[in-house]
Short mmCIF file of C-alpha atoms and ligand atoms in Angstrom, two decimals:
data_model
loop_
_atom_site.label_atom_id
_atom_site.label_comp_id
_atom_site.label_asym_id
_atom_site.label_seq_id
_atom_site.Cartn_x
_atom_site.Cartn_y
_atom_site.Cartn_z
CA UNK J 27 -10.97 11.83 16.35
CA UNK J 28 -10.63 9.44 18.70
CA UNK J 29 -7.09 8.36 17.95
CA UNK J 30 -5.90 11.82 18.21
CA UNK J 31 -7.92 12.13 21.47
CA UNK J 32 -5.80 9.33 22.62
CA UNK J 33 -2.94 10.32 21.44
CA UNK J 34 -2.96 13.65 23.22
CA UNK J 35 -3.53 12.39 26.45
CA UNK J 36 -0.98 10.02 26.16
CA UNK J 37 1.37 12.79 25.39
CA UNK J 38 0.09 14.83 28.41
CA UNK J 39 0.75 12.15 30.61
CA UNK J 40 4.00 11.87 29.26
CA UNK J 41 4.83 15.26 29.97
CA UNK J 42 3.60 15.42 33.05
CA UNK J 43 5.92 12.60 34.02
CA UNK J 44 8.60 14.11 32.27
CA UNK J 45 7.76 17.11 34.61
CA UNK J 46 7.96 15.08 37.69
CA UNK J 47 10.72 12.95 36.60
CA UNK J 48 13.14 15.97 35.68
CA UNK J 49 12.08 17.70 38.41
CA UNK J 50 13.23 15.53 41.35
CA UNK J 51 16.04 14.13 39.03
CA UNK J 52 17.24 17.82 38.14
CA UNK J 53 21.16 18.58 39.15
CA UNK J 54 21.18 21.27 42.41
CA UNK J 55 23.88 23.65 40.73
CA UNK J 56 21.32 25.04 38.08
CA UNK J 57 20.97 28.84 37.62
CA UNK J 58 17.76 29.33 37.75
CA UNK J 59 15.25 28.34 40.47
CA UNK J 60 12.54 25.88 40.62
CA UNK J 61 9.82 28.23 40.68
CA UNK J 62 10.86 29.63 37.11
CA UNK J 63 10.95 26.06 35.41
CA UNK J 64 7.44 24.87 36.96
CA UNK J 65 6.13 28.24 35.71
CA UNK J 66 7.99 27.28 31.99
CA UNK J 67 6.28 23.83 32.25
CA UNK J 68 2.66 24.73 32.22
CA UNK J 69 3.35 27.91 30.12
CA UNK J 70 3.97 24.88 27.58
CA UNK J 71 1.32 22.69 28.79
CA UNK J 72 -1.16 25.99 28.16
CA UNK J 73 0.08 25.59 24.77
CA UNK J 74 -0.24 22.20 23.91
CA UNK J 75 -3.64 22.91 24.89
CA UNK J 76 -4.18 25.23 22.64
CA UNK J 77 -3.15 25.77 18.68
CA UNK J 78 0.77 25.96 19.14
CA UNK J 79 2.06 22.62 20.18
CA UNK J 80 5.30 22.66 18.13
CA UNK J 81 6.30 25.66 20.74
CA UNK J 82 4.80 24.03 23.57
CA UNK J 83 6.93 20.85 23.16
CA UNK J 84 9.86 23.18 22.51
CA UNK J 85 9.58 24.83 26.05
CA UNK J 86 9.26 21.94 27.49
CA UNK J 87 12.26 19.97 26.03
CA UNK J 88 14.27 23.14 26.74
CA UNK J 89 13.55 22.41 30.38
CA UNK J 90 13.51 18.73 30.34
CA UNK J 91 17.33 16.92 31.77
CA UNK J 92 18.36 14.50 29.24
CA UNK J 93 18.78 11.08 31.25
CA UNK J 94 17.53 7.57 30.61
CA UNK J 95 14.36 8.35 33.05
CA UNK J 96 13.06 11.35 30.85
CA UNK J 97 14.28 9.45 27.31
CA UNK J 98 10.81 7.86 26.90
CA UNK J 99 9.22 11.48 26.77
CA UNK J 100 11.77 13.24 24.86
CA UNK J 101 11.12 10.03 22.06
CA UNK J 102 7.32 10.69 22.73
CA UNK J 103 7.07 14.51 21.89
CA UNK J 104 9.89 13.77 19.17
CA UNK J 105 7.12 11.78 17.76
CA UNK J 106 4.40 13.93 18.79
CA UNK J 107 6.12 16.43 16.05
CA UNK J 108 7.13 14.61 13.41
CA UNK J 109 3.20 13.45 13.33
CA UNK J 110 2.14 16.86 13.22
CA UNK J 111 4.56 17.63 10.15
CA UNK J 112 7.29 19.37 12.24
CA UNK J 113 9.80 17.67 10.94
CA UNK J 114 12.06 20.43 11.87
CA UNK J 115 11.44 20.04 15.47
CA UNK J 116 11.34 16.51 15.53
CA UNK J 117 15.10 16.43 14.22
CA UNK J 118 15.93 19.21 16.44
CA UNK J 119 14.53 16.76 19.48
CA UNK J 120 16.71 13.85 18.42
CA UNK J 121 20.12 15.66 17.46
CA UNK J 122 19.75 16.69 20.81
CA UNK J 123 19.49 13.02 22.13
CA UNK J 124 22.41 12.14 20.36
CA UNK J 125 25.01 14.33 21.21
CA UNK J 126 24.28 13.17 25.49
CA UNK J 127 27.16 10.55 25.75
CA UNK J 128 25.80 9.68 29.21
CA UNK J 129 22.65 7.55 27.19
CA UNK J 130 23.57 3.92 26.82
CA UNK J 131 24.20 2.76 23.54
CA UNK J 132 21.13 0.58 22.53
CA UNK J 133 19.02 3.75 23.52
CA UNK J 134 21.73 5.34 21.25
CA UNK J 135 20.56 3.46 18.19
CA UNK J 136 16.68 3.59 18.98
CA UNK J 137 17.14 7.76 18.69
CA UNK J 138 19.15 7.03 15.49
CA UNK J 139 16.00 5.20 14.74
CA UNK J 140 13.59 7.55 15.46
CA UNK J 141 15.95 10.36 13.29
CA UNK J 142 15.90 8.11 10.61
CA UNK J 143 12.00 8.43 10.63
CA UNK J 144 12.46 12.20 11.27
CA UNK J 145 14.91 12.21 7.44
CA UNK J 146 12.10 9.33 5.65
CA UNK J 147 9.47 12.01 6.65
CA UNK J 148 11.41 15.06 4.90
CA UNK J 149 12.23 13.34 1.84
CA UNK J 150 16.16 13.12 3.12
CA UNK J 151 16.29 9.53 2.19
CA UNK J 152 20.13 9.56 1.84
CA UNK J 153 20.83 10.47 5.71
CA UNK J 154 17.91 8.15 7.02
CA UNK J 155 19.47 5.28 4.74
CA UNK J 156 23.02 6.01 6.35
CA UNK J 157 21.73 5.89 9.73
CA UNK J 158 19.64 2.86 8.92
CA UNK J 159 22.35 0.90 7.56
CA UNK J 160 24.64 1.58 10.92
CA UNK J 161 21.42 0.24 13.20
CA UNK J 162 21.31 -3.31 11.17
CA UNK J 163 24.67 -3.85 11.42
CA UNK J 164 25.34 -2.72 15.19
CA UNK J 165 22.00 -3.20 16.95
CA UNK J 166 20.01 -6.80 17.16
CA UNK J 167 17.19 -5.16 19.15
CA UNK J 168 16.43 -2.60 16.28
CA UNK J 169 17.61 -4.70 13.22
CA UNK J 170 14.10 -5.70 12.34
CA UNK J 171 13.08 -1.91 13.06
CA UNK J 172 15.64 -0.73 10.42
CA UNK J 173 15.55 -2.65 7.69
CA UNK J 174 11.76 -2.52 7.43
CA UNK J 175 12.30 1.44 7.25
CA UNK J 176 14.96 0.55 4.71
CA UNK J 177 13.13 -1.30 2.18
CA UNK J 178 10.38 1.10 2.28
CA UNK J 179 13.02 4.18 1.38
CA UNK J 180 14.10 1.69 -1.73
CA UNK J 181 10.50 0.47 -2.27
CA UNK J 182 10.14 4.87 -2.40
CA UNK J 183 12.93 5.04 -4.97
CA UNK J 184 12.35 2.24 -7.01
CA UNK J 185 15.01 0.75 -6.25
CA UNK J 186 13.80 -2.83 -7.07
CA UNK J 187 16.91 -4.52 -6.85
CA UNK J 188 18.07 -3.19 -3.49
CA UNK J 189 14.60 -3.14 -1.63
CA UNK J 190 14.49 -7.14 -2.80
CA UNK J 191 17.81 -7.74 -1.27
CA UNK J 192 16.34 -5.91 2.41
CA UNK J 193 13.14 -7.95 1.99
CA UNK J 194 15.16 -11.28 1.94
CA UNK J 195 17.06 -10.09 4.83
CA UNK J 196 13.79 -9.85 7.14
CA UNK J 197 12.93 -13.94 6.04
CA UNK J 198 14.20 -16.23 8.40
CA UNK J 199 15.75 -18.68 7.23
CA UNK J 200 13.76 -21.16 8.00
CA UNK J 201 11.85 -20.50 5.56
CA UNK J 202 13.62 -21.40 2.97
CA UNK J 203 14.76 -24.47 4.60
CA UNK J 204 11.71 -25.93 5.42
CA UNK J 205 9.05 -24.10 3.14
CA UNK J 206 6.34 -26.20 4.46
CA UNK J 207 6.02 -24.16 7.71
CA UNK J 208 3.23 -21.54 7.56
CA UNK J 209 4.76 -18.00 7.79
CA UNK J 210 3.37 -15.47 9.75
CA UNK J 211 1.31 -12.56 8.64
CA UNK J 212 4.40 -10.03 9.04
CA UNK J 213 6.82 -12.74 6.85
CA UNK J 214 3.31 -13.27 4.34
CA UNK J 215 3.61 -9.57 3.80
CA UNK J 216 7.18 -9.33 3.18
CA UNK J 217 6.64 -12.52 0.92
CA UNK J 218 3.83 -10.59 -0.83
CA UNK J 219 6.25 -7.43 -1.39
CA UNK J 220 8.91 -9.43 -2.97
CA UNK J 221 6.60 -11.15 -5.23
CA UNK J 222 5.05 -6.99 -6.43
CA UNK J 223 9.24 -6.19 -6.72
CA UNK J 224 9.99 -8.51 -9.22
CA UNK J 225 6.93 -7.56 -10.93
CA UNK J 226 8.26 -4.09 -10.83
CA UNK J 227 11.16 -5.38 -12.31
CA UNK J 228 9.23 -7.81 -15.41
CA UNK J 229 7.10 -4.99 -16.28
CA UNK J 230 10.04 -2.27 -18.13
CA UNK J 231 11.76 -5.83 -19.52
CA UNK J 232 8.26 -6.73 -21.39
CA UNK J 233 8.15 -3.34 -22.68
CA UNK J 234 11.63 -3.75 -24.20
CA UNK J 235 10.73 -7.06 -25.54
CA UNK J 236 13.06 -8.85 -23.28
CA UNK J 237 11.02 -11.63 -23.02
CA UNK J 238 13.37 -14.20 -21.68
CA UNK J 239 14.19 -12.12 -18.40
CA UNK J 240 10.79 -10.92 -17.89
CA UNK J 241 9.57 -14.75 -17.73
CA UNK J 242 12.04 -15.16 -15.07
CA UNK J 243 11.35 -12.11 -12.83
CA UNK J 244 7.56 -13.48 -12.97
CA UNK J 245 8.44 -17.07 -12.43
CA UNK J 246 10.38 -15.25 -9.19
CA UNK J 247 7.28 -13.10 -7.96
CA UNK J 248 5.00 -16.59 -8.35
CA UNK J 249 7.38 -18.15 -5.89
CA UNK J 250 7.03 -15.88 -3.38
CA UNK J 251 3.28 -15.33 -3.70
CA UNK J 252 1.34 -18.18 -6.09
CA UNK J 253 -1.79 -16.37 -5.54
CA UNK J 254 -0.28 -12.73 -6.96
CA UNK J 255 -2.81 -11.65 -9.66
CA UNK J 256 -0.59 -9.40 -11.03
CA UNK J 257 1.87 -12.11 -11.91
CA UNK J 258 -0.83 -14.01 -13.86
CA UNK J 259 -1.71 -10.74 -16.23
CA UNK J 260 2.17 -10.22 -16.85
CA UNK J 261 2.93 -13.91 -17.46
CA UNK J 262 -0.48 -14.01 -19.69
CA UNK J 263 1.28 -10.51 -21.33
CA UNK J 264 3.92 -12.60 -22.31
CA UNK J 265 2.39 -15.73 -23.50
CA UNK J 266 0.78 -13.39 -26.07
CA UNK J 267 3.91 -12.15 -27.03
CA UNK J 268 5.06 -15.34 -27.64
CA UNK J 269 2.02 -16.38 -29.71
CA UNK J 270 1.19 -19.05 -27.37
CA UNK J 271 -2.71 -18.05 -27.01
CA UNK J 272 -3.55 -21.12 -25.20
CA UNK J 273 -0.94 -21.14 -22.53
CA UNK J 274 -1.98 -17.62 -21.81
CA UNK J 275 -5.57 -18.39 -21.17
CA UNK J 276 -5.03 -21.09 -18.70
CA UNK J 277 -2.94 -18.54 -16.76
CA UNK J 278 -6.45 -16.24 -17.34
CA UNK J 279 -8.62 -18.90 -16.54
CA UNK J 280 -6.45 -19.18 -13.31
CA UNK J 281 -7.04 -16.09 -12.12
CA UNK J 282 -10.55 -16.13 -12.80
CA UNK J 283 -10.56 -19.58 -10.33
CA UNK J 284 -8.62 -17.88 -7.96
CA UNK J 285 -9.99 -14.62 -7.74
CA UNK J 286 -13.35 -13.82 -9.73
CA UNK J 287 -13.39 -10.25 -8.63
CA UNK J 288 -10.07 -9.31 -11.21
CA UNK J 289 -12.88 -10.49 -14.29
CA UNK J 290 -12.87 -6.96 -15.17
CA UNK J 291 -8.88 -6.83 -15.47
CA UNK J 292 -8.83 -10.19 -17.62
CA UNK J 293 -11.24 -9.56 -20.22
CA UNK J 294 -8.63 -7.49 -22.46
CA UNK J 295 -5.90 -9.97 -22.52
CA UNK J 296 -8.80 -12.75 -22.71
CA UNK J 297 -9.77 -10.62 -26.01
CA UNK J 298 -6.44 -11.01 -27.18
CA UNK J 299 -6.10 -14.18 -26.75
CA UNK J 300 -9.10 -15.30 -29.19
CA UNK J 301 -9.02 -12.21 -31.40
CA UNK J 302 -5.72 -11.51 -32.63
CA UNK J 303 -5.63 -15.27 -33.34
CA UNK J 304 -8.27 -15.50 -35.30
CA UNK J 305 -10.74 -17.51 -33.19
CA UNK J 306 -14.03 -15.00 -32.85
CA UNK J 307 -16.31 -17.63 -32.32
CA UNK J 308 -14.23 -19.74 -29.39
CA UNK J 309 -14.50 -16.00 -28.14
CA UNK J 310 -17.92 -15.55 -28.05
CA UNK J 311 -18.67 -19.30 -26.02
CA UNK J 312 -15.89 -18.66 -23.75
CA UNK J 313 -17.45 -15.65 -23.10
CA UNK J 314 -20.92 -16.62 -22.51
CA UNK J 315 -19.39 -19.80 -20.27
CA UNK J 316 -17.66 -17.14 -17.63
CA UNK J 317 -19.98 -14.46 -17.90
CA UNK J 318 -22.52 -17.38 -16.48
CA UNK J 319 -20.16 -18.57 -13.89
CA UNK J 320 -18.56 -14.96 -12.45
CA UNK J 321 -21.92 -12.82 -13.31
CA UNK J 322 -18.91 -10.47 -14.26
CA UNK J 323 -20.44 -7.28 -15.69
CA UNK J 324 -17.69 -6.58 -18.06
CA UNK J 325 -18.06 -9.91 -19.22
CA UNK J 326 -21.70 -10.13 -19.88
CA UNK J 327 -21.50 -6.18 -21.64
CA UNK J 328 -18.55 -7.74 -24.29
CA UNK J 329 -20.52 -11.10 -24.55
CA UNK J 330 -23.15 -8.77 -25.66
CA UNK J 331 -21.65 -6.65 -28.32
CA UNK J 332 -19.85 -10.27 -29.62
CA UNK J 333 -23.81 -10.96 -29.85
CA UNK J 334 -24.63 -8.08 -31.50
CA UNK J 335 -22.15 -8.33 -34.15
CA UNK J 336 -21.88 -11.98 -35.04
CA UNK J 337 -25.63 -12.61 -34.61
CA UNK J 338 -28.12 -10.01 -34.01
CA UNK J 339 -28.96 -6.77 -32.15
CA UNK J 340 -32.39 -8.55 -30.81
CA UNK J 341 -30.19 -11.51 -29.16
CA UNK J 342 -27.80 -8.91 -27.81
CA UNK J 343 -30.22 -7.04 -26.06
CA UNK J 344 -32.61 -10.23 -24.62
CA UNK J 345 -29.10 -11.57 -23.34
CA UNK J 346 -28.44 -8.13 -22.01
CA UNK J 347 -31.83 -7.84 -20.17
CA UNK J 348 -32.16 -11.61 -19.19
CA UNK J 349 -28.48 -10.62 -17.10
CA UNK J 350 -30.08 -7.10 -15.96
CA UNK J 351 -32.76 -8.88 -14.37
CA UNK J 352 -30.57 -11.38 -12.64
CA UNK J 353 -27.87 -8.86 -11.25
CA UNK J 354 -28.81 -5.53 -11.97
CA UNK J 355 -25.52 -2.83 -11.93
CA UNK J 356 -25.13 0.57 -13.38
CA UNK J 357 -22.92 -0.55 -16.41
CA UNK J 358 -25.65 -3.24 -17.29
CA UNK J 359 -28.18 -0.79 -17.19
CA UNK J 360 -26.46 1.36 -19.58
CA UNK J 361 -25.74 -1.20 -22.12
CA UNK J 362 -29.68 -2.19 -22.25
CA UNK J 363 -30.51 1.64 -22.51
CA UNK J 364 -27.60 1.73 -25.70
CA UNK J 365 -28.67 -1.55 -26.95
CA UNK J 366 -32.34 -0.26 -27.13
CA UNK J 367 -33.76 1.40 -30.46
CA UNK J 368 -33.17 5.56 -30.50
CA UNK J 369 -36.79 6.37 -30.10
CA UNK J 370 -36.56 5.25 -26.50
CA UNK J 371 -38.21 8.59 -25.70
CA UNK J 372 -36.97 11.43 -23.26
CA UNK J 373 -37.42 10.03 -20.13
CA UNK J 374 -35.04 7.13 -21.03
CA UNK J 375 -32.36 9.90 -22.05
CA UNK J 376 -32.71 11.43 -18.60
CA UNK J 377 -32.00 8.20 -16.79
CA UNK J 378 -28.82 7.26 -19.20
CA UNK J 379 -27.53 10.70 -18.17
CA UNK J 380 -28.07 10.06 -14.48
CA UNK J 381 -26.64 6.91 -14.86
CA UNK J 382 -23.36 8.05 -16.93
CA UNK J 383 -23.01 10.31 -14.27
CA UNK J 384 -23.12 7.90 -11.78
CA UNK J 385 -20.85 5.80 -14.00
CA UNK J 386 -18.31 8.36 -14.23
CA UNK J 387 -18.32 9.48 -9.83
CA UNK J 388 -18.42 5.93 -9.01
CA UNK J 389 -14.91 4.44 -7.74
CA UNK J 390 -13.87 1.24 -9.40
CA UNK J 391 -11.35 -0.13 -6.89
CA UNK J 392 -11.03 -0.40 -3.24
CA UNK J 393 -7.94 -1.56 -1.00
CA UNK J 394 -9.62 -4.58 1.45
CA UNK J 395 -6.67 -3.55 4.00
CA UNK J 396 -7.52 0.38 4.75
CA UNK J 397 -10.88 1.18 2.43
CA UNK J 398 -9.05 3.62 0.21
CA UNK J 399 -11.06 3.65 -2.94
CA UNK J 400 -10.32 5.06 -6.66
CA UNK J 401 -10.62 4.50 -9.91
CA UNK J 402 -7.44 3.41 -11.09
CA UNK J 403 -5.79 -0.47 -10.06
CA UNK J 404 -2.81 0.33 -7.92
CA UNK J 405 -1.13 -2.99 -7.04
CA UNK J 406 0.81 -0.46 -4.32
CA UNK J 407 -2.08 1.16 -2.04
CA UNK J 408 -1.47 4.79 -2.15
CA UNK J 409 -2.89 5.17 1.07
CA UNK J 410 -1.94 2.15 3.62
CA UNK J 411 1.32 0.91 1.14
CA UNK J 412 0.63 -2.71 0.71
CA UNK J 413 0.72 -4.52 -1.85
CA UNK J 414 -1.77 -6.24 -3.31
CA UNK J 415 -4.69 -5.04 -1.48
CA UNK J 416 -6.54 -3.63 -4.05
CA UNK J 417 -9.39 -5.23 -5.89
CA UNK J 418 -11.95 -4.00 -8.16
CA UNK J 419 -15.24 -3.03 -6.11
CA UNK J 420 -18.46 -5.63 -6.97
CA UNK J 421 -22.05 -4.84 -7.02
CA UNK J 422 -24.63 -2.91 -8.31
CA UNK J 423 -21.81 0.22 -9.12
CA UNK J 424 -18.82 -1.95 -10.00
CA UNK J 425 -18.82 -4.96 -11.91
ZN1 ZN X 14 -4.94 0.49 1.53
#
């Protein structure tokens, strides 16, 4: 609310210096007089104030000279339109811009920019990448503009290959020269985008068995980001493949060092590990040794049912409750309830329904970046688009 609050005033004042601007700047041979545009100008300004802005901000660029004083607020209701979805409008706005010869040429290719955004925001990713491309190569001030805008069209589309060539563009090179020197959180970022790319890339190669170039994608994304979860799981994917089961639990035990909160998103490949090569019991204390360390939820619930088959159902469920009391969460709670003997009586049904429910509404993930929340791992946040920002949630609902 009050972004938008801000954001309207802004515009405002932009307008009314437009008004100002084009009205001492306006050419004396035009047809109609004075009195007839100021009346045009607040029959717009009436309507930004009210429900139709889109044909307020038409009125008033209708009005508005085109010059390099009123440029800043034909780019500022150009934007004002594209961010209320009139894409139309906004287009309209910058075509406009364009075709005025009398605009210098840097200003040229900061309109091209802004139509670029105009095309991203329709979906007409062809036109925005032409115009793109023409901004890196003939403008230094918006290079850096552009090519971000271009790798997220190809990050859009998929198109690994391309939106890893962009990426390396935007890395000085000074960072590969001297790759001691700390990079900066806009360079980290591109760094971290790479590293999710050629992930991308691993992930189809692994399903087609192509084990050899899927290592070496994920050897790539660990060199651009060492601390990239994902990276781990895929690398630990392929270890398995490979029947190596010890090299791919080091890379689980790594993530588990590095970032206790992923647990949850180990555990099945940990499984696999032990399980599929025969070593149930290795399982079981391995199990037990990071439940205890992580208090990981999923962890202690599996460490349970390995109890509960390879020992008993009575050292499953003191386990079980000896953790509940520690750290109680909803999934913990469950497990004791299932654990339990049937005749637990009604009022113990009633709570296992309340707490399935709440099992079932709860969200299991949440980006640390924007909040977003959900119940599937995106390693691309829907919501804010980085990468690597989401985590699965801890505490009494998650694990
Ligand atoms: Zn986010």
């Amino acid at each position: 609310m009050g972004v938008e609050l801000i954001q309207f005033l802004l515009v405002l004042a932009a307008v009314a210096s437009g008004w100002l601007l084009g009205y001492f700047y306006r050419p004396k041979k035009r047809s109609h007089s004075s009195d007839d545009n100021a009346s045009s100008y607040y029959k717009g300004l009436n309507y930004l104030l009210g429900e139709q802005a889109g044909a307020a901000v038409m009125t008033v660029i209708n009005e508005l000279p085109v010059n390099i004083e009123t440029l800043p607020t034909h780019l500022a209701l150009g934007n004002l339109m594209r961010s209320k979805g009139e894409v139309d409008g906004a287009i309209r706005i910058h075509q406009n811009l364009l075709s005025r010869p009398s605009l210098p040429k840097e200003k040229l290719y900061q309109v091209n920019l802004e139509l670029a955004r105009d095309y991203i925001s329709a979906g007409l990713f062809d036109r925005a990448e032409r115009l793109l491309r023409d901004v890196v190569d003939e403008s230094p001030q918006y290079r850096s503009d552009a090519l971000e805008h271009l790798q997220g069209i190809y990050q859009s589309e998929k198109e690994w290959d391309q939106a890893i060539a962009v990426a390396l563009l935007r890395l000085p090179q000074r960072r590969w020269l001297k790759k001691s020197a700390a990079p900066t959180a806009a360079e980290r970022a591109v760094e971290c985008s790479l590293s999710h790319y050629h992930c991308e890339k691993a992930q189809p190669l692994l399903a087609a068995h192509d084990i050899k170039s899927a290592s070496k994608e994920l050897q790539m994304a660990r060199s651009y980001d060492n601390d990239n979860v994902r990276a781990y799981l895929l690398l630990a994917k392929v270890a398995i493949t490979q029947k190596k089961p010890q090299q791919a639990l080091e890379l689980l035990h790594s993530v588990i060092e590095r970032q206790p909160a992923f647990a949850k998103e180990v555990l099945p490949l940990f499984r696999e590990a032990f399980v599929d090569f025969g070593n149930r019991a290795g399982y079981l204390d391995a199990l037990k040794r990071i439940a205890e360390k992580v208090s990981s939820t999923a962890f202690i619930t599996e460490c349970a049912l390995q109890l509960a088959e390879q020992a008993s159902s009575e050292s499953a469920l003191s386990y079980l409750y000896d953790a509940a009391r520690k750290r109680p969460t909803i999934v913990l709670l469950l497990s004791v309830l299932d654990q339990q003997d049937s005749d637990v009586g009604q009022s113990a049904v009633l709570v296992t329904q309340l707490l399935d429910q709440l099992k079932a509404e709860r969200p299991i993930y949440r980006c640390r970046h924007c909040g977003f929340s959900g119940q599937k791992l995106h390693w691309l946040c829907p919501s804010c688009e980085q990468w690597g920002t989401i985590a699965p949630i801890r505490g009494i609902q998650g694990d």
